[in-house]
PDB file of C-alpha atoms in Angstrom:
ATOM      1  CA  ALA A  38      -4.839 -23.313  14.014  1.00 79.00           C
ATOM      2  CA  ARG A  39      -3.163 -22.272  17.270  1.00 78.00           C
ATOM      3  CA  ILE A  40      -1.854 -19.077  15.678  1.00 80.00           C
ATOM      4  CA  GLU A  41      -5.293 -18.161  14.328  1.00 80.00           C
ATOM      5  CA  GLU A  42      -6.883 -18.903  17.704  1.00 82.00           C
ATOM      6  CA  SER A  43      -4.296 -16.830  19.598  1.00 82.00           C
ATOM      7  CA  ILE A  44      -4.890 -13.866  17.270  1.00 81.00           C
ATOM      8  CA  ALA A  45      -8.662 -14.093  17.709  1.00 82.00           C
ATOM      9  CA  MET A  46      -8.417 -14.444  21.508  1.00 81.00           C
ATOM     10  CA  GLY A  47      -5.713 -11.802  21.910  1.00 82.00           C
ATOM     11  CA  SER A  48      -3.346 -14.329  23.512  1.00 81.00           C
ATOM     12  CA  TRP A  49      -0.675 -14.461  20.816  1.00 77.00           C
ATOM     13  CA  ARG A  50       1.959 -12.973  23.147  1.00 77.00           C
ATOM     14  CA  LYS A  51       1.613 -16.084  25.311  1.00 77.00           C
ATOM     15  CA  LEU A  52       2.126 -18.192  22.216  1.00 76.00           C
ATOM     16  CA  LYS A  53       5.173 -16.068  21.381  1.00 73.00           C
ATOM     17  CA  ASP A  54       6.631 -16.904  24.801  1.00 72.00           C
ATOM     18  CA  GLU A  55       6.288 -20.574  23.941  1.00 69.00           C
ATOM     19  CA  PHE A  56       8.254 -19.957  20.747  1.00 66.00           C
ATOM     20  CA  LYS A  57      10.952 -18.252  22.829  1.00 62.00           C
ATOM     21  CA  ARG A  58      11.199 -21.296  25.118  1.00 57.00           C
ATOM     22  CA  GLY A  59      11.731 -23.532  22.128  1.00 52.00           C
ATOM     23  CA  ILE A  60       8.155 -24.719  21.597  1.00 45.00           C
ATOM     24  CA  GLY A  61       7.113 -24.189  18.004  1.00 48.00           C
ATOM     25  CA  ASN A  62      10.583 -23.403  16.645  1.00 54.00           C
ATOM     26  CA  ASP A  63       9.360 -24.814  13.329  1.00 73.00           C
ATOM     27  CA  LEU A  64       7.184 -21.712  12.729  1.00 89.00           C
ATOM     28  CA  THR A  65       7.146 -21.512   8.935  1.00 94.00           C
ATOM     29  CA  ILE A  66       7.175 -18.486   6.665  1.00 95.00           C
ATOM     30  CA  ASN A  67       3.534 -19.297   5.890  1.00 94.00           C
ATOM     31  CA  GLN A  68       2.602 -19.199   9.570  1.00 94.00           C
ATOM     32  CA  LEU A  69       4.651 -16.047  10.118  1.00 95.00           C
ATOM     33  CA  ALA A  70       2.838 -14.451   7.164  1.00 95.00           C
ATOM     34  CA  ASP A  71      -0.483 -15.156   8.936  1.00 93.00           C
ATOM     35  CA  LEU A  72       0.745 -13.436  12.090  1.00 92.00           C
ATOM     36  CA  TYR A  73       2.224 -10.534  10.139  1.00 94.00           C
ATOM     37  CA  TYR A  74      -0.929  -9.959   8.087  1.00 94.00           C
ATOM     38  CA  GLU A  75      -3.289 -10.073  11.081  1.00 91.00           C
ATOM     39  CA  GLY A  76      -1.042  -8.404  13.654  1.00 90.00           C
ATOM     40  CA  TYR A  77       0.642  -5.756  11.502  1.00 92.00           C
ATOM     41  CA  CYS A  78      -0.866  -5.227   8.040  1.00 92.00           C
ATOM     42  CA  LYS A  79      -4.499  -5.021   9.197  1.00 90.00           C
ATOM     43  CA  VAL A  80      -3.480  -2.645  11.986  1.00 88.00           C
ATOM     44  CA  GLN A  81      -0.903  -0.417  10.303  1.00 87.00           C
ATOM     45  CA  ASN A  82      -1.898  -0.358   6.625  1.00 85.00           C
ATOM     46  CA  LYS A  83      -4.889   1.406   5.059  1.00 76.00           C
ATOM     47  CA  ARG A  84      -4.973  -1.181   2.267  1.00 79.00           C
ATOM     48  CA  PRO A  85      -3.766  -4.468   3.801  1.00 87.00           C
ATOM     49  CA  ASP A  86      -4.978  -6.291   0.682  1.00 87.00           C
ATOM     50  CA  PHE A  87      -1.940  -4.869  -1.162  1.00 87.00           C
ATOM     51  CA  LYS A  88       0.347  -6.560   1.369  1.00 91.00           C
ATOM     52  CA  GLY A  89      -1.740  -9.717   1.130  1.00 91.00           C
ATOM     53  CA  HIS A  90      -1.200  -9.754  -2.636  1.00 92.00           C
ATOM     54  CA  ALA A  91       2.575  -9.232  -2.222  1.00 92.00           C
ATOM     55  CA  LEU A  92       2.679 -12.095   0.280  1.00 94.00           C
ATOM     56  CA  LYS A  93       1.339 -14.635  -2.253  1.00 94.00           C
ATOM     57  CA  PRO A  94       4.655 -15.253  -4.082  1.00 93.00           C
ATOM     58  CA  ILE A  95       6.467 -15.277  -0.726  1.00 95.00           C
ATOM     59  CA  ARG A  96       4.147 -18.017   0.495  1.00 94.00           C
ATOM     60  CA  SER A  97       4.472 -19.891  -2.794  1.00 93.00           C
ATOM     61  CA  LYS A  98       8.278 -19.821  -3.009  1.00 93.00           C
ATOM     62  CA  LEU A  99       9.326 -19.777   0.652  1.00 95.00           C
ATOM     63  CA  GLY A 100       6.232 -20.760   2.645  1.00 94.00           C
ATOM     64  CA  ARG A 101       7.418 -24.131   3.957  1.00 93.00           C
ATOM     65  CA  ILE A 102      10.809 -22.906   5.189  1.00 94.00           C
ATOM     66  CA  PRO A 103      11.059 -22.424   8.988  1.00 93.00           C
ATOM     67  CA  ALA A 104      11.249 -18.680   9.633  1.00 92.00           C
ATOM     68  CA  GLY A 105      14.259 -19.061  11.908  1.00 90.00           C
ATOM     69  CA  SER A 106      16.139 -21.015   9.226  1.00 91.00           C
ATOM     70  CA  LEU A 107      15.536 -18.667   6.269  1.00 94.00           C
ATOM     71  CA  ARG A 108      18.794 -17.783   4.507  1.00 94.00           C
ATOM     72  CA  ARG A 109      19.715 -15.100   2.015  1.00 94.00           C
ATOM     73  CA  SER A 110      20.445 -17.832  -0.519  1.00 94.00           C
ATOM     74  CA  ASP A 111      16.797 -18.981  -0.270  1.00 95.00           C
ATOM     75  CA  VAL A 112      15.611 -15.487  -1.149  1.00 95.00           C
ATOM     76  CA  HIS A 113      18.169 -15.105  -3.961  1.00 94.00           C
ATOM     77  CA  ASP A 114      16.909 -18.384  -5.461  1.00 94.00           C
ATOM     78  CA  SER A 115      13.282 -17.247  -5.288  1.00 93.00           C
ATOM     79  CA  VAL A 116      14.191 -13.880  -6.823  1.00 93.00           C
ATOM     80  CA  ARG A 117      15.917 -15.582  -9.755  1.00 93.00           C
ATOM     81  CA  GLN A 118      12.843 -17.728 -10.365  1.00 93.00           C
ATOM     82  CA  ARG A 119      10.404 -14.796 -10.183  1.00 91.00           C
ATOM     83  CA  LEU A 120      12.481 -12.652 -12.557  1.00 91.00           C
ATOM     84  CA  LYS A 121      11.620 -15.205 -15.239  1.00 91.00           C
ATOM     85  CA  GLU A 122       7.930 -14.490 -14.648  1.00 91.00           C
ATOM     86  CA  VAL A 123       7.557 -10.792 -13.726  1.00 91.00           C
ATOM     87  CA  ALA A 124       9.330  -7.419 -13.927  1.00 88.00           C
ATOM     88  CA  PRO A 125      12.144  -6.454 -11.502  1.00 90.00           C
ATOM     89  CA  GLY A 126       9.949  -3.797  -9.869  1.00 89.00           C
ATOM     90  CA  THR A 127       7.310  -6.409  -9.005  1.00 91.00           C
ATOM     91  CA  VAL A 128       9.976  -8.668  -7.481  1.00 92.00           C
ATOM     92  CA  ASN A 129      11.377  -5.767  -5.456  1.00 93.00           C
ATOM     93  CA  ARG A 130       7.945  -5.004  -3.989  1.00 92.00           C
ATOM     94  CA  SER A 131       7.621  -8.568  -2.686  1.00 93.00           C
ATOM     95  CA  VAL A 132      11.158  -8.553  -1.291  1.00 94.00           C
ATOM     96  CA  GLY A 133      10.354  -5.286   0.476  1.00 94.00           C
ATOM     97  CA  VAL A 134       7.301  -6.878   2.112  1.00 95.00           C
ATOM     98  CA  LEU A 135       9.376  -9.920   3.105  1.00 96.00           C
ATOM     99  CA  LYS A 136      11.982  -7.673   4.735  1.00 96.00           C
ATOM    100  CA  ASN A 137       9.270  -5.803   6.605  1.00 95.00           C
ATOM    101  CA  MET A 138       7.713  -9.076   7.753  1.00 96.00           C
ATOM    102  CA  LEU A 139      11.061 -10.295   9.094  1.00 96.00           C
ATOM    103  CA  SER A 140      11.539  -6.979  10.921  1.00 95.00           C
ATOM    104  CA  PHE A 141       8.120  -7.556  12.509  1.00 94.00           C
ATOM    105  CA  ALA A 142       9.178 -11.078  13.523  1.00 93.00           C
ATOM    106  CA  LEU A 143      12.466  -9.843  14.983  1.00 92.00           C
ATOM    107  CA  GLU A 144      10.745  -7.041  16.913  1.00 92.00           C
ATOM    108  CA  ASN A 145       8.298  -9.550  18.387  1.00 90.00           C
ATOM    109  CA  GLU A 146      11.086 -12.039  19.162  1.00 87.00           C
ATOM    110  CA  LEU A 147       9.748 -14.692  16.820  1.00 89.00           C
ATOM    111  CA  ILE A 148      13.173 -14.980  15.174  1.00 91.00           C
ATOM    112  CA  ASP A 149      16.647 -14.349  16.585  1.00 89.00           C
ATOM    113  CA  GLN A 150      18.173 -12.503  13.640  1.00 91.00           C
ATOM    114  CA  HIS A 151      17.163 -10.710  10.439  1.00 94.00           C
ATOM    115  CA  PRO A 152      18.634 -12.567   7.445  1.00 93.00           C
ATOM    116  CA  LEU A 153      17.941  -9.802   4.908  1.00 94.00           C
ATOM    117  CA  ILE A 154      19.753  -6.814   6.434  1.00 91.00           C
ATOM    118  CA  ARG A 155      21.270  -4.806   3.539  1.00 90.00           C
ATOM    119  CA  PHE A 156      19.799  -7.260   1.033  1.00 92.00           C
ATOM    120  CA  ARG A 157      20.318  -5.725  -2.391  1.00 89.00           C
ATOM    121  CA  MET A 158      17.257  -5.124  -4.517  1.00 89.00           C
ATOM    122  CA  HIS A 159      17.274  -5.899  -8.232  1.00 82.00           C
ATOM    123  CA  ARG A 160      18.083  -2.997 -10.512  1.00 83.00           C
ATOM    124  CA  GLU A 161      15.041  -1.273 -12.029  1.00 79.00           C
ATOM    125  CA  GLU A 162      15.400   0.598 -15.308  1.00 78.00           C
ATOM    126  CA  PRO A 163      13.707   4.004 -14.969  1.00 77.00           C
ATOM    127  CA  LYS A 164      11.246   4.787 -17.743  1.00 77.00           C
ATOM    128  CA  ALA A 165       9.910   8.169 -18.772  1.00 78.00           C
ATOM    129  CA  ILE A 166       6.134   8.504 -18.550  1.00 82.00           C
ATOM    130  CA  ARG A 167       4.402  10.518 -21.254  1.00 86.00           C
ATOM    131  CA  VAL A 168       2.162  13.201 -19.789  1.00 86.00           C
ATOM    132  CA  LEU A 169      -1.265  13.781 -21.336  1.00 87.00           C
ATOM    133  CA  LYS A 170      -1.633  16.921 -23.418  1.00 91.00           C
ATOM    134  CA  ILE A 171      -4.366  19.301 -22.262  1.00 91.00           C
ATOM    135  CA  SER A 172      -6.376  18.532 -25.388  1.00 94.00           C
ATOM    136  CA  GLU A 173      -6.156  14.798 -24.605  1.00 94.00           C
ATOM    137  CA  GLU A 174      -7.250  15.373 -21.028  1.00 93.00           C
ATOM    138  CA  ARG A 175     -10.249  17.381 -22.198  1.00 93.00           C
ATOM    139  CA  ARG A 176     -11.262  14.673 -24.697  1.00 95.00           C
ATOM    140  CA  LEU A 177     -11.011  12.059 -21.963  1.00 95.00           C
ATOM    141  CA  ILE A 178     -13.288  14.081 -19.678  1.00 95.00           C
ATOM    142  CA  ASP A 179     -15.776  14.808 -22.479  1.00 95.00           C
ATOM    143  CA  SER A 180     -16.029  11.091 -23.239  1.00 96.00           C
ATOM    144  CA  ILE A 181     -17.351  10.276 -19.730  1.00 94.00           C
ATOM    145  CA  ASP A 182     -21.142  10.118 -19.515  1.00 94.00           C
ATOM    146  CA  ASP A 183     -21.530  10.383 -15.738  1.00 92.00           C
ATOM    147  CA  PRO A 184     -21.050  14.085 -14.789  1.00 90.00           C
ATOM    148  CA  THR A 185     -19.781  13.314 -11.278  1.00 91.00           C
ATOM    149  CA  ILE A 186     -17.138  10.897 -12.566  1.00 93.00           C
ATOM    150  CA  ALA A 187     -16.201  13.382 -15.293  1.00 94.00           C
ATOM    151  CA  SER A 188     -15.674  16.074 -12.646  1.00 94.00           C
ATOM    152  CA  TYR A 189     -13.660  13.618 -10.537  1.00 95.00           C
ATOM    153  CA  VAL A 190     -11.325  12.933 -13.469  1.00 95.00           C
ATOM    154  CA  ALA A 191     -11.126  16.660 -14.224  1.00 94.00           C
ATOM    155  CA  ILE A 192     -10.107  17.547 -10.651  1.00 94.00           C
ATOM    156  CA  LEU A 193      -7.465  14.809 -10.575  1.00 94.00           C
ATOM    157  CA  GLY A 194      -6.087  16.022 -13.892  1.00 92.00           C
ATOM    158  CA  GLU A 195      -6.028  19.681 -12.863  1.00 92.00           C
ATOM    159  CA  THR A 196      -4.680  19.263  -9.324  1.00 92.00           C
ATOM    160  CA  GLY A 197      -2.496  16.155  -9.447  1.00 90.00           C
ATOM    161  CA  LEU A 198      -4.400  14.529  -6.584  1.00 91.00           C
ATOM    162  CA  ARG A 199      -3.928  10.810  -6.122  1.00 88.00           C
ATOM    163  CA  LYS A 200      -6.962   8.628  -6.753  1.00 88.00           C
ATOM    164  CA  GLU A 201      -7.594   7.980  -3.050  1.00 85.00           C
ATOM    165  CA  GLU A 202      -7.079  11.660  -2.200  1.00 87.00           C
ATOM    166  CA  GLY A 203      -9.784  12.592  -4.690  1.00 90.00           C
ATOM    167  CA  LEU A 204     -12.217  10.003  -3.354  1.00 89.00           C
ATOM    168  CA  SER A 205     -11.762  11.222   0.240  1.00 87.00           C
ATOM    169  CA  LEU A 206     -11.946  14.955  -0.636  1.00 90.00           C
ATOM    170  CA  CYS A 207     -14.489  16.763   1.582  1.00 90.00           C
ATOM    171  CA  TRP A 208     -16.243  20.081   0.948  1.00 91.00           C
ATOM    172  CA  ARG A 209     -14.736  21.472   4.159  1.00 91.00           C
ATOM    173  CA  HIS A 210     -11.336  21.224   2.455  1.00 92.00           C
ATOM    174  CA  VAL A 211     -12.486  23.210  -0.594  1.00 92.00           C
ATOM    175  CA  ASN A 212     -12.278  27.030  -0.514  1.00 93.00           C
ATOM    176  CA  LEU A 213     -14.142  28.260  -3.592  1.00 91.00           C
ATOM    177  CA  THR A 214     -13.610  31.918  -2.633  1.00 92.00           C
ATOM    178  CA  ASP A 215      -9.819  31.677  -2.482  1.00 94.00           C
ATOM    179  CA  ARG A 216      -9.707  28.995  -5.205  1.00 95.00           C
ATOM    180  CA  MET A 217      -7.784  26.563  -3.023  1.00 94.00           C
ATOM    181  CA  LEU A 218      -8.232  23.033  -1.759  1.00 92.00           C
ATOM    182  CA  SER A 219      -6.379  21.275   1.031  1.00 91.00           C
ATOM    183  CA  VAL A 220      -5.454  17.604   1.085  1.00 86.00           C
ATOM    184  CA  GLU A 221      -5.518  16.260   4.623  1.00 80.00           C
ATOM    185  CA  TYR A 222      -4.628  12.584   4.269  1.00 69.00           C
ATOM    186  CA  THR A 223      -1.568  12.482   2.020  1.00 66.00           C
ATOM    187  CA  LYS A 224       0.952   9.725   1.396  1.00 66.00           C
ATOM    188  CA  SER A 225       3.636  11.719   3.241  1.00 67.00           C
ATOM    189  CA  GLY A 226       1.308  12.370   6.186  1.00 69.00           C
ATOM    190  CA  ARG A 227       1.580  16.141   5.769  1.00 78.00           C
ATOM    191  CA  PRO A 228      -1.313  18.323   4.532  1.00 83.00           C
ATOM    192  CA  ARG A 229      -0.965  19.815   1.053  1.00 87.00           C
ATOM    193  CA  TYR A 230      -2.542  22.959  -0.439  1.00 92.00           C
ATOM    194  CA  VAL A 231      -3.425  23.071  -4.135  1.00 93.00           C
ATOM    195  CA  PRO A 232      -4.573  26.125  -6.169  1.00 94.00           C
ATOM    196  CA  LEU A 233      -7.588  25.635  -8.424  1.00 94.00           C
ATOM    197  CA  SER A 234      -7.580  26.448 -12.140  1.00 94.00           C
ATOM    198  CA  ASP A 235     -10.569  27.912 -14.004  1.00 94.00           C
ATOM    199  CA  PHE A 236     -11.349  24.447 -15.398  1.00 93.00           C
ATOM    200  CA  ALA A 237     -11.277  22.889 -11.918  1.00 93.00           C
ATOM    201  CA  MET A 238     -13.515  25.660 -10.589  1.00 94.00           C
ATOM    202  CA  GLU A 239     -16.066  25.000 -13.348  1.00 93.00           C
ATOM    203  CA  HIS A 240     -16.333  21.339 -12.395  1.00 92.00           C
ATOM    204  CA  LEU A 241     -16.504  22.025  -8.666  1.00 91.00           C
ATOM    205  CA  ALA A 242     -19.247  24.574  -9.325  1.00 89.00           C
ATOM    206  CA  SER A 243     -21.219  21.872 -11.135  1.00 88.00           C
ATOM    207  CA  LEU A 244     -21.147  19.791  -7.936  1.00 88.00           C
ATOM    208  CA  VAL A 245     -22.167  22.546  -5.500  1.00 82.00           C
ATOM    209  CA  ARG A 246     -25.663  21.016  -5.422  1.00 79.00           C
ATOM    210  CA  LEU A 247     -24.083  18.242  -3.316  1.00 71.00           C
ATOM    211  CA  ILE A 248     -22.425  20.624  -0.851  1.00 75.00           C
ATOM    212  CA  ASP A 249     -24.763  19.518   1.957  1.00 81.00           C
ATOM    213  CA  ARG A 250     -23.023  16.135   1.859  1.00 86.00           C
ATOM    214  CA  PRO A 251     -19.550  15.679   3.370  1.00 89.00           C
ATOM    215  CA  TYR A 252     -17.744  14.298   0.312  1.00 90.00           C
ATOM    216  CA  VAL A 253     -17.279  16.195  -2.947  1.00 90.00           C
ATOM    217  CA  PHE A 254     -17.559  13.118  -5.181  1.00 88.00           C
ATOM    218  CA  VAL A 255     -20.663  11.276  -3.979  1.00 78.00           C
TER     219      VAL A 255
END
C-alpha cells in the first residue's frame, strides 16, 4: 500500500531512501514488480501490457522472495519448472524482463547487487518459417469482406510493414507520385523507406477517398 501511495503521490524516492537506511529491506519481488511496472514499463514502453504479461510467471514463481535475497539458484529452479509448461523462447522472454527489472532496481538503489549478470538463457532451436506464395497472399486478401481491412493486409504483405507500423501509417508518409512510403516509428527507431508495387498502389488508390483524414487505414 505504501509503494502504491508513493507512486501516486510522486514521493517514491523518499520511500527509496527509507529502503537504503534499512527500512523495508524485505521488499519482495512482487513489490518490486509493482514499482518496475509503474515507474519504468508505463513510462518507457509503448505496450506495457506485454511486460505485465511477462511479469505474471515471475510473480507466481518468485514473488514472495525478498528482492535483495534473490539468488541465481532461485531463478534456475523457476526456469526448470517453467520449461515443463512452456517453450524455451517463452521462458527466455520472462527471464529477460526479470533481468531488466533487477537492472531498474539496481539503478534506483533498491538492491545492492544484480544477481543475474551474465545469466545464461536457455537454448532456442531456430525454426524456418514458410513464406506465403503470392497466389496464397492474393487469396487471403480476396477472402476479406471489408475493403479497408483487405487493403491493410495487402499493404502489409507487399511492403513487409509490421502490424503496428501499418496501423500508424499516415497519408503524409505516402508519396503516390514517386511510389514510395516512409515509416517513421520503427522498432529500430530509424525511419525506413519502402517502394510500392503495382498491387500496393492499386489498394492505396482505393483508399484515396479517405486522404482528408490523417491515417491511411481508418
